[in-house]
Coordinates of C-alpha atoms and ligand atoms in Angstrom, one line a residue:
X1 CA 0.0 0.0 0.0
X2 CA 2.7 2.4 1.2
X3 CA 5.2 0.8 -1.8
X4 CA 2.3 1.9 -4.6
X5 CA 1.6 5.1 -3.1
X6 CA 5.3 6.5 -3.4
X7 CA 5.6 4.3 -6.5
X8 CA 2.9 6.5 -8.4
X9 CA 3.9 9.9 -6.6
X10 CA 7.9 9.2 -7.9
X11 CA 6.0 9.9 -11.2
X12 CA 5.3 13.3 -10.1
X13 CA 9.0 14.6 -10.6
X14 CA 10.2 17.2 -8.9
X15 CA 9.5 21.2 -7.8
X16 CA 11.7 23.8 -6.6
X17 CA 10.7 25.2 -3.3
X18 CA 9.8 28.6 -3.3
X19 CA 11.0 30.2 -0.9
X20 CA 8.3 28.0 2.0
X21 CA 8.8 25.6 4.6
X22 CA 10.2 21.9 3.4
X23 CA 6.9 19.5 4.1
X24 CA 6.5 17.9 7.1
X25 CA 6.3 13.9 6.9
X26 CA 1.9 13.8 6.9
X27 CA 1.2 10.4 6.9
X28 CA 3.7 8.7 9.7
X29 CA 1.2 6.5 11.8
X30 CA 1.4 3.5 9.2
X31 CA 2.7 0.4 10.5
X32 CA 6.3 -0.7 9.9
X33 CA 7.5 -2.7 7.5
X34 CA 10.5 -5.2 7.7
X35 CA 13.1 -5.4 11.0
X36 CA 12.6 -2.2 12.9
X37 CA 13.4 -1.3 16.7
X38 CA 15.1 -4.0 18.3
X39 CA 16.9 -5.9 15.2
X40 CA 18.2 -2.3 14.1
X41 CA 21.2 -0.8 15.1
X42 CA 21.3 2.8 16.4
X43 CA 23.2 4.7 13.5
X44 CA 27.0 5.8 15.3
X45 CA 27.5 9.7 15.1
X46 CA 31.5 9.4 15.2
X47 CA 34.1 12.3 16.6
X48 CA 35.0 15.2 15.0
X49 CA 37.9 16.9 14.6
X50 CA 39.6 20.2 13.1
X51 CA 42.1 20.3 10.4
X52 CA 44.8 19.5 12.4
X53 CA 45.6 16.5 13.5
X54 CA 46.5 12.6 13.1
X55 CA 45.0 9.9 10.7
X56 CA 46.4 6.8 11.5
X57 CA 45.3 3.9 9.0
X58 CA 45.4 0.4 11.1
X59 CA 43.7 -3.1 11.6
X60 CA 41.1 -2.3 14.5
X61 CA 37.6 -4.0 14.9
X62 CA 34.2 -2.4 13.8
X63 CA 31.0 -2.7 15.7
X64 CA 28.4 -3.6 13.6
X65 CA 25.7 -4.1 15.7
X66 CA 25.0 -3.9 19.8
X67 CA 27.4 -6.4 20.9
X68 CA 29.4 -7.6 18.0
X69 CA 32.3 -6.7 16.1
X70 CA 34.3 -7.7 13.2
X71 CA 38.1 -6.9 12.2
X72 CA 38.6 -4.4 10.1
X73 CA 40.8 -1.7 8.8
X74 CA 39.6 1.7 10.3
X75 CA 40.8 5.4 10.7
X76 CA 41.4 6.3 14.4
X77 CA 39.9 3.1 15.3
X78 CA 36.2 3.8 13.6
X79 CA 34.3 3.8 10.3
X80 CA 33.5 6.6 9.5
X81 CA 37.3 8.0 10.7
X82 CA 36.7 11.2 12.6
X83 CA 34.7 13.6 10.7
X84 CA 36.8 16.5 9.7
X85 CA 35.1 20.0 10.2
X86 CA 36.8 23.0 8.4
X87 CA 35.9 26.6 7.3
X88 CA 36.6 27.9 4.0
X89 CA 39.8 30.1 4.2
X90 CA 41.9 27.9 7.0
X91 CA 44.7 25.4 6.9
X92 CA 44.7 21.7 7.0
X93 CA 47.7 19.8 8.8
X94 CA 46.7 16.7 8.7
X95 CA 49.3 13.7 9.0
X96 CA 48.7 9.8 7.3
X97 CA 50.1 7.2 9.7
X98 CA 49.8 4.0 8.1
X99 CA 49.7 1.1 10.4
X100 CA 48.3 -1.7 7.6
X101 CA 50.2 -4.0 6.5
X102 CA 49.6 -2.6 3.1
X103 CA 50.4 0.8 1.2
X104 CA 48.3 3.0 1.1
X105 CA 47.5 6.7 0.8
X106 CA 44.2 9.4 1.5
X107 CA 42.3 11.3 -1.0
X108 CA 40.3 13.7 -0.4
X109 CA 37.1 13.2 -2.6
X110 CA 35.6 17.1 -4.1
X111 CA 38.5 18.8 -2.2
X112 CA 41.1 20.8 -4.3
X113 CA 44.2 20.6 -2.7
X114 CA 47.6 21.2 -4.7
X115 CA 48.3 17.4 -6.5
X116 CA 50.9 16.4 -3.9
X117 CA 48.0 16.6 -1.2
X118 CA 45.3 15.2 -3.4
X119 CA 46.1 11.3 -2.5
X120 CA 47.3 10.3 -6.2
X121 CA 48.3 6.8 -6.2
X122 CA 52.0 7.6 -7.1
X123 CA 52.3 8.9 -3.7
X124 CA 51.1 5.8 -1.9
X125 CA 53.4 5.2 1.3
X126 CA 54.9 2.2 2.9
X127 CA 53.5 0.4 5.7
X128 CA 55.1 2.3 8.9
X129 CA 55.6 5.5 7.0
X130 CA 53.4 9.0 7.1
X131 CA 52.7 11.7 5.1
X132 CA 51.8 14.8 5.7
X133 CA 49.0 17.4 4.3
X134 CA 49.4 20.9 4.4
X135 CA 46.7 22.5 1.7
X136 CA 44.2 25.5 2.9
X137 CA 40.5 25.3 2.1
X138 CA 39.5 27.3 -0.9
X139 CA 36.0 26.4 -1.5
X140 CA 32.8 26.6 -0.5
X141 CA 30.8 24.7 1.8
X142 CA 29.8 21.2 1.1
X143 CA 29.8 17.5 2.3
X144 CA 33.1 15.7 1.2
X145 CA 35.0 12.8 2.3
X146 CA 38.2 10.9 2.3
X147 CA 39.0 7.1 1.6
X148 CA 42.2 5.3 0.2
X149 CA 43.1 5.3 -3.3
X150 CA 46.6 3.3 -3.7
X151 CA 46.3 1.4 -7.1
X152 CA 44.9 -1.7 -7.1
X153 CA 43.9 -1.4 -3.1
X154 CA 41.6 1.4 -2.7
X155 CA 38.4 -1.4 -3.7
X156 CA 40.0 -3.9 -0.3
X157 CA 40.9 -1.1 1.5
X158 CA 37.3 0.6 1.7
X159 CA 35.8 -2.6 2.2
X160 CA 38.0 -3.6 5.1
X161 CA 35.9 0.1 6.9
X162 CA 39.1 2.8 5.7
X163 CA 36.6 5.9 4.9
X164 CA 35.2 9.2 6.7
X165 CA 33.7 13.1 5.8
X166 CA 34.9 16.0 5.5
X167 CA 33.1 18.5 6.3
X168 CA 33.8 22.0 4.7
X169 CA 31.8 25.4 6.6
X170 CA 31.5 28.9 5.2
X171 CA 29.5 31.9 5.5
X172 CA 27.4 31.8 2.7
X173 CA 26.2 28.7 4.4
X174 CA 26.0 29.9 8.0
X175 CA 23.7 32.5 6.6
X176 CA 21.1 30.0 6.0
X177 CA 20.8 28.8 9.5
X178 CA 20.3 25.5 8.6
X179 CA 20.1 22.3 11.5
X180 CA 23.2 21.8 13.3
X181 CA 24.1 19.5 16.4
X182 CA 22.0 16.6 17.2
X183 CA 20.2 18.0 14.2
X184 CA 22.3 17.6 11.4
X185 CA 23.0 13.7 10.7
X186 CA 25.9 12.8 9.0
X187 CA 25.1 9.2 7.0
X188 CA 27.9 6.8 5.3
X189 CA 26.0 4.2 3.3
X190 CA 27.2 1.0 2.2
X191 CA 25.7 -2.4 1.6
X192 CA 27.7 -5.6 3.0
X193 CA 27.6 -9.2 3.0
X194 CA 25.2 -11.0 5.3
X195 CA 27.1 -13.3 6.7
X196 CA 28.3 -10.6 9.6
X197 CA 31.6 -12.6 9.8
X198 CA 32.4 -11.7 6.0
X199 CA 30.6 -7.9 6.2
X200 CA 34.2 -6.5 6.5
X201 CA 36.5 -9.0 4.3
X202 CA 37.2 -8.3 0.9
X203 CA 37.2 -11.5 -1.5
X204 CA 35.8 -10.7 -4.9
X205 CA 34.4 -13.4 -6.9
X206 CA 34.3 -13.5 -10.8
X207 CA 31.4 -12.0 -10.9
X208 CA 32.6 -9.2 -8.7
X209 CA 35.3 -8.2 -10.6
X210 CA 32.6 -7.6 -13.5
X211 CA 30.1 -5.9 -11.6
X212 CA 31.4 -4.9 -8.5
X213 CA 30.8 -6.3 -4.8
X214 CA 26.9 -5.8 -4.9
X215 CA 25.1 -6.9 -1.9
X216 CA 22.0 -6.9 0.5
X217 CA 22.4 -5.8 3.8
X218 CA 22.3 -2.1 4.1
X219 CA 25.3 -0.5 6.3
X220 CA 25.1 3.1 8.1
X221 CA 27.8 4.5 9.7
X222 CA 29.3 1.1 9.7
X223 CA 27.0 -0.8 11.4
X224 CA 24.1 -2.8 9.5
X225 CA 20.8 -1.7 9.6
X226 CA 20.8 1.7 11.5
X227 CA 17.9 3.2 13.4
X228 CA 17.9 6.9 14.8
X229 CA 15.7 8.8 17.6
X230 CA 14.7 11.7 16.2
X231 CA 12.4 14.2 18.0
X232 CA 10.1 16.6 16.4
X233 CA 12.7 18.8 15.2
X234 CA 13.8 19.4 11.0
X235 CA 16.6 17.8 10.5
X236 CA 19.6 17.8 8.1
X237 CA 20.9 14.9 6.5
X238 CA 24.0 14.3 4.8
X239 CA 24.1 11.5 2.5
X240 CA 27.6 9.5 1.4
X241 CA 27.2 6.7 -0.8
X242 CA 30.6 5.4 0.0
X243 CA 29.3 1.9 -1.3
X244 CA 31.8 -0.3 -3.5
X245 CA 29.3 -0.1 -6.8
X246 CA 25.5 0.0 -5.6
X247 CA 23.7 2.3 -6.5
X248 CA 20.7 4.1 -4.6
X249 CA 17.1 5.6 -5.7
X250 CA 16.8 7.4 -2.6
X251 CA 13.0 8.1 -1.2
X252 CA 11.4 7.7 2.1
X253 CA 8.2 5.4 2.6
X254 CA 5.6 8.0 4.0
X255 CA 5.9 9.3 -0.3
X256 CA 6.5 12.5 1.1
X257 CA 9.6 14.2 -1.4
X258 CA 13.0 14.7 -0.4
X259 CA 13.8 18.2 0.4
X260 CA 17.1 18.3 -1.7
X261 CA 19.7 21.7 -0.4
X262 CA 22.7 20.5 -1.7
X263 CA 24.9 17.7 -3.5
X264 CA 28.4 17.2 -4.3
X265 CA 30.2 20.3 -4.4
X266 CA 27.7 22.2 -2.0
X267 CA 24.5 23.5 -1.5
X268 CA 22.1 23.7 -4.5
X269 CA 21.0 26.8 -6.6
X270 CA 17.9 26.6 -5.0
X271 CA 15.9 24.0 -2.8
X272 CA 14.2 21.4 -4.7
X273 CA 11.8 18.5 -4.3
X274 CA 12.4 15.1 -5.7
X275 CA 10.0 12.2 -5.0
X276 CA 13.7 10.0 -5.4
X277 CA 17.1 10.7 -5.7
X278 CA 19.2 8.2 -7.6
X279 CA 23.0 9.0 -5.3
X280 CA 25.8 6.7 -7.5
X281 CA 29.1 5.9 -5.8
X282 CA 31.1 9.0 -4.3
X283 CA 28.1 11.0 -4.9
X284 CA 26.4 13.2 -1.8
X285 CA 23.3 14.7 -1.1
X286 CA 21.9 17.3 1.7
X287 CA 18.8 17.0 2.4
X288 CA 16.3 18.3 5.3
X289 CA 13.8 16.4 6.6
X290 CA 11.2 17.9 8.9
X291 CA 9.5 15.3 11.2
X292 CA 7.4 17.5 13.4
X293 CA 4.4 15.2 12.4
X294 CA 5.9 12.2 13.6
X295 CA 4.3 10.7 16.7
X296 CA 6.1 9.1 19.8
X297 CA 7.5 5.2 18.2
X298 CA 5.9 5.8 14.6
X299 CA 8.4 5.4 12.2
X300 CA 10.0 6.5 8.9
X301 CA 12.3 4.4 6.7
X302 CA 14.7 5.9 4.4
X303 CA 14.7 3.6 1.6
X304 CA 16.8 2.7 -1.9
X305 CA 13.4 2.4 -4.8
X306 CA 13.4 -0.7 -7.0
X307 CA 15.0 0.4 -10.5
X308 CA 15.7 -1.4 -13.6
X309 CA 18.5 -1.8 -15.3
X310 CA 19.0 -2.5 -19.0
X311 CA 21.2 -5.7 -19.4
X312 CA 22.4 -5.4 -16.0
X313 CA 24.2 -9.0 -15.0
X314 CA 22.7 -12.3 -13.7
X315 CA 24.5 -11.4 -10.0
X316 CA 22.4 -12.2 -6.6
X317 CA 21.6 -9.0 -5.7
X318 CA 21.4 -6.7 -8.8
X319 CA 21.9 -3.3 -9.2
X320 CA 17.7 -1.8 -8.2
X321 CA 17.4 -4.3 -5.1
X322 CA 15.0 -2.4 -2.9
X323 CA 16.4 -1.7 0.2
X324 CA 15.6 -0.4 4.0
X325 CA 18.8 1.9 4.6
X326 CA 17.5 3.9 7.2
X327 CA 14.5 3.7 10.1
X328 CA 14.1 6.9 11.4
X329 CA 11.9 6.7 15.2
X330 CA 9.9 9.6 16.5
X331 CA 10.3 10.3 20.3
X332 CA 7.9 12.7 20.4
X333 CA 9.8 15.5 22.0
X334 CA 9.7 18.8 20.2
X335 CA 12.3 20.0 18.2
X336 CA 13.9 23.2 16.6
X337 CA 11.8 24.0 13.8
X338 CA 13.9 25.7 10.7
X339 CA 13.4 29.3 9.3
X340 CA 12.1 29.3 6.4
X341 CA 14.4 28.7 3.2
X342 CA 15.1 31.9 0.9
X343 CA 14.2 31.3 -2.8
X344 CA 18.2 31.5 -3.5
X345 CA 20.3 28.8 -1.4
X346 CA 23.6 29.9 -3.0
X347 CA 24.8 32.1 -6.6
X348 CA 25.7 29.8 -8.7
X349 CA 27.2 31.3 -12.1
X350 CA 26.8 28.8 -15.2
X351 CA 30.1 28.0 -17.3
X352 CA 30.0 28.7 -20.7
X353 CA 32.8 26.8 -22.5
X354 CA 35.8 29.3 -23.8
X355 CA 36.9 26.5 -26.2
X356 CA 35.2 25.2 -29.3
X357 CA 34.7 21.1 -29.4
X358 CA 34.9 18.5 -26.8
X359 CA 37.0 16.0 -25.1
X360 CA 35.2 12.5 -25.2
X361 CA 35.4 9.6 -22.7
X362 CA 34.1 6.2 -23.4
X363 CA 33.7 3.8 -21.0
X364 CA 33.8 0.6 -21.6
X365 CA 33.7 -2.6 -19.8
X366 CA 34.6 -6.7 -21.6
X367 CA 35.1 -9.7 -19.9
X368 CA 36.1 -10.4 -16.5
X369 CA 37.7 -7.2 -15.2
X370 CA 38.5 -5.3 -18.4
X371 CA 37.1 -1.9 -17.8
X372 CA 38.5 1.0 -19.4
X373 CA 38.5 4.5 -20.4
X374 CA 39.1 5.2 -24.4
X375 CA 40.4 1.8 -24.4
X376 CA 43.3 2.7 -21.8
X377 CA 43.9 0.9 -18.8
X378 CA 45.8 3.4 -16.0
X379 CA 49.2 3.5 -16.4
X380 CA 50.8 5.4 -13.5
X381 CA 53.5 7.3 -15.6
X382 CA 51.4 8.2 -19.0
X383 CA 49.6 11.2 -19.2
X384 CA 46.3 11.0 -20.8
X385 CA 45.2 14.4 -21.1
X386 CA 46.6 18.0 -20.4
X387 CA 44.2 20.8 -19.8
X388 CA 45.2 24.5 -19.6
X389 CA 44.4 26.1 -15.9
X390 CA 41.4 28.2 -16.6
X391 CA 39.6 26.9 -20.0
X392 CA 36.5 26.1 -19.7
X393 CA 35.9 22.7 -21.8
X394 CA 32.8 20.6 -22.9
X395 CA 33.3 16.9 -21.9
X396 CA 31.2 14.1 -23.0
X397 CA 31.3 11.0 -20.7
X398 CA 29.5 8.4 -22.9
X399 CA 28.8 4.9 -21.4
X400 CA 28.8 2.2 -24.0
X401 CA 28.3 -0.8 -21.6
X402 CA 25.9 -2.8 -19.6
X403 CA 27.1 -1.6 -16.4
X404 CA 26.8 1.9 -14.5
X405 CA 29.8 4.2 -14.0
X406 CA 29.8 6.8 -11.6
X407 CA 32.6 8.9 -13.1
X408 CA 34.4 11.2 -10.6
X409 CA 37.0 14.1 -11.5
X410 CA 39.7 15.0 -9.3
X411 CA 40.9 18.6 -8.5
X412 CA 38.1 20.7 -9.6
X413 CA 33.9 20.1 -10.2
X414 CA 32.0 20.3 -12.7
X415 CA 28.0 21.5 -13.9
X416 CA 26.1 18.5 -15.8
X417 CA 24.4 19.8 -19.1
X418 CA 23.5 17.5 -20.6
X419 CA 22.4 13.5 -20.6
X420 CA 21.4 11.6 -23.3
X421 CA 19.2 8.3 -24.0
X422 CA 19.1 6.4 -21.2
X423 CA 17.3 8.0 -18.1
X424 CA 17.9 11.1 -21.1
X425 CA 17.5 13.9 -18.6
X426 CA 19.5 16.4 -15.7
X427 CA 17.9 16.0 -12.4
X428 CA 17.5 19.5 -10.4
X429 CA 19.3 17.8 -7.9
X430 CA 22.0 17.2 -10.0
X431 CA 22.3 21.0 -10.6
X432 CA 25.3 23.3 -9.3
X433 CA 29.0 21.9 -8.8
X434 CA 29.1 18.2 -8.9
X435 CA 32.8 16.4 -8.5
X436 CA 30.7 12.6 -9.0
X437 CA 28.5 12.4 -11.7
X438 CA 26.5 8.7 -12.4
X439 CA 26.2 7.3 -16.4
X440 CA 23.6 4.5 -16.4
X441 CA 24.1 2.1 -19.3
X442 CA 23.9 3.7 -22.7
X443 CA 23.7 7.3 -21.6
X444 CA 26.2 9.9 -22.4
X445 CA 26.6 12.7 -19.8
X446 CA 27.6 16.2 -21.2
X447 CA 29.6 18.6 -18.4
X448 CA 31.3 21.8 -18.4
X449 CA 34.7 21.8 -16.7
X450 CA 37.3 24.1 -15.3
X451 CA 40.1 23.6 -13.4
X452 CA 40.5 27.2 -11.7
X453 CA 43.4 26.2 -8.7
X454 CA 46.3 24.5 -9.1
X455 CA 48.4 23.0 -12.0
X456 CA 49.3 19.2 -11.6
X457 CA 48.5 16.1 -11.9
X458 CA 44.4 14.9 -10.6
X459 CA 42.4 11.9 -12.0
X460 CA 39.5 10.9 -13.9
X461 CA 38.3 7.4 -13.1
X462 CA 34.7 5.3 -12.9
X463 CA 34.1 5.2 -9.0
X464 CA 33.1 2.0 -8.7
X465 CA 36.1 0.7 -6.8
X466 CA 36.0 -2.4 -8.7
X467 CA 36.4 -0.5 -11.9
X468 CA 38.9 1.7 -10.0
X469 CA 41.0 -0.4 -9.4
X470 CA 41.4 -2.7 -12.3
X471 CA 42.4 0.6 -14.5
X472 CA 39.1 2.7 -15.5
X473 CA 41.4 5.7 -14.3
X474 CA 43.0 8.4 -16.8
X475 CA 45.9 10.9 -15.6
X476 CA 44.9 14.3 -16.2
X477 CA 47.4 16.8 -15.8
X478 CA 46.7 20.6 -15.4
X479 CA 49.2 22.8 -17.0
Ligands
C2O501 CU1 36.6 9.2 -4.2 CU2 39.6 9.3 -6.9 O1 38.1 9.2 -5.5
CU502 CU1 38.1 12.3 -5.6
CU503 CU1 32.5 1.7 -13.8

């Protein structure tokens, strides 16, 4: 009954909000459906810290639910690593301690940071060495994030719990006055294996290597099915789908739309509503979610829609699984209740290319693990393309396989234009600067790029860590 109701009303589309209040959840007496309460686990907020500090990478064991853990690979001893909270304009010092017994190194996903801080794989380190980041913060606000990306290890090393946000403030966004504290949720999604013994090993079968490790218990914050208290306040969520390949179509139960601020590279021209989200892997959203109408112990799920996939492989758990990621329980306490959002969220001026032409990408993927970019593998030492600082270029990111690639740009983001067949449209919520931008099967993604910072070397790869990792990676370098 609920399924059909939000099934129909996904039809609907999307609306900016003008300027209003974000709706309140209406309809959240409805009984739940699938493990609530007592077989959830309550979603882990994590520690903060600034930008100075201490990331040490080492074997550690993850809670996954009341009671249990598993060994894993962790920052500071937790998945998500400590969230790190920054304002636009200061200095980061932050200092990779790797205790694996594997090289590694940390990127820092939508940040731009001068190449030799951006976690390219030539720099990976030794087990028992460091390396140290010293970059200030020249952007806006926005949810980003950090994870591993040596060559051939970042798919294992994620898996094994090595990821964490980063959280970047500025004044522009303090203006708005949006949820903060208890109010503003950070969320790290992944699905795992459920066999809780294998959640956080990483052993890829065939099929794997193909699609990527796609499975069917939903992970928050590193533990499997989260639930969170949440009183009658609005809240903001921040949504990470630092999943190996699964995709999400991102909608609550109760049909009532997402109330979508921001994505990727910050907060949104203006608000919008979507009735689902599809977030591929890297991607963010920020979202607020007013639950003033929820009752003491009724309940909300956040959940991932059904969605189908053209040729998508014969694998257990497809791509468009539905899934429960989420339960959200009222307590029935009141809570801060937002100001109202201003029609404008943030100025957001629109590239126009300064270069006739385009630079095309074609991703493709064979047999076994054979995925690759313009029929290149990576090869650390070859430069693939060189763009002048500054020019503003049309790229074309066309997917002529079975299988989805979120494709992710280092160093800089971009503004979608453009998709074609396929889905054959730009969501509003894909509007503004994106740094993660998904290509179902078939479709070709137009964006406008500039790299406006630094000159050096950054990446262009599919972030599907399975891809990743066996080569669908190009060297960009910025001269
Ligand atoms: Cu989130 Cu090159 O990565
Ligand atoms: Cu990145
Ligand atoms: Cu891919």
């Amino acid at each position: 009954m609920n399924r059909r109701r939000f099934l129909h009303a996904a039809a609907a589309g999307t609306a900016i909000v003008a300027g209003g209040g974000i709706p309140a959840l209406s309809s959240c007496g409805d009984a739940p459906t699938g493990p609530t309460g007592a077989s959830r686990t309550p979603l882990p907020a994590g520690t903060t810290m600034g930008g100075a500090g201490m990331l040490i990478a080492a074997p550690g064991s993850a809670s996954i639910e009341t009671g249990r853990s598993v060994p894993a690979w962790l920052y500071n001893g937790a998945l998500p690593g400590p969230t790190i909270r920054m304002r636009r304009g200061e200095g980061a010092s932050l200092r990779l301690v790797n205790q694996l017994p594997d090289p590694t190194i940390v990127h820092w996903h939508g940040l731009v940071v001068p190449d030799d801080a951006d976690g390219h794989p030539r720099d990976t380190i030794a087990p028992g060495s460091s390396y140290q980041y010293d970059f200030p913060i020249v952007q806006r606000a926005g949810t980003f994030w950090y994870h591993p990306h040596a060559h051939h290890s970042t798919a294992g090393q994620v898996q094994r719990g090595l990821a964490g946000f980063f959280i970047i403030e500025d004044d522009e966004e303090s203006a708005l006055h949006l949820p903060q504290g208890e109010h503003e949720v950070l969320l790290l999604l992944q699905d795992r294996d459920e066999n809780a013994a294998l959640s956080y090993t990483y052993a890829p079968s065939a099929a794997d290597l193909t699609s990527g490790i796609l499975r069917n218990v939903p992970f928050g914050n590193g533990v499997q099915r989260p639930t969170l208290a949440v009183d009658g306040g609005c809240y903001r969520l921040r949504i990470l789908n630092a999943s190996h390949s699964r995709i999400y179509r991102l909608a609550l139960d109760t049909g009532t739309p997402l109330t979508v601020i921001g994505n990727d590279g910050g907060l949104l021209p203006s608000a919008i509503e979507s009735e689902s989200v599809y977030l591929g892997v890297g991607e963010r959203l920020d979202l607020l979610v007013d639950f003033s109408q929820l009752r003491a112990g009724n309940r909300v799920m956040l959940q991932s829609l059904p969605f189908m996939l053209a040729g998508d492989l014969a694998v257990r758990y497809p791509q468009g699984i539905a899934l429960d990621l989420l339960e959200f329980v009222g307590t029935g306490e009141a809570g801060p209740i937002s100001p109202p959002l201003p029609p404008t969220l943030s100025s957001v001026v629109d590239l126009s290319p300064t270069v006739p032409g385009e630079r095309t990408f074609v991703f493709t993927s064979g047999a076994g693990d054979a995925h690759q970019i313009n029929g290149l593998s990576f090869a650390m030492d070859r430069v693939d393309e060189r763009i002048p600082l500054g020019q503003v270029e049309r790229w074309i990111f066309q997917n002529d396989s079975t299988l989805p690639h979120p494709v992710h740009l280092h160093g800089t983001h971009f503004q979608v234009v453009a998709r074609s067949d396929g889905r054959n449209r730009v969501y509003p919520y894909e509007r503004g600067w994106k740094d993660t931008v998904l290509v179902m099967p078939a479709e070709s993604v137009e964006v406008l790029v500039q790299f406006t910072t630094y000159r050096g070397l950054y990446l262009l790869h599919c972030h599907n860590l399975q891809h990743e990792d066996a080569g669908m990676m190009l060297n960009v370098e910025v001269f």
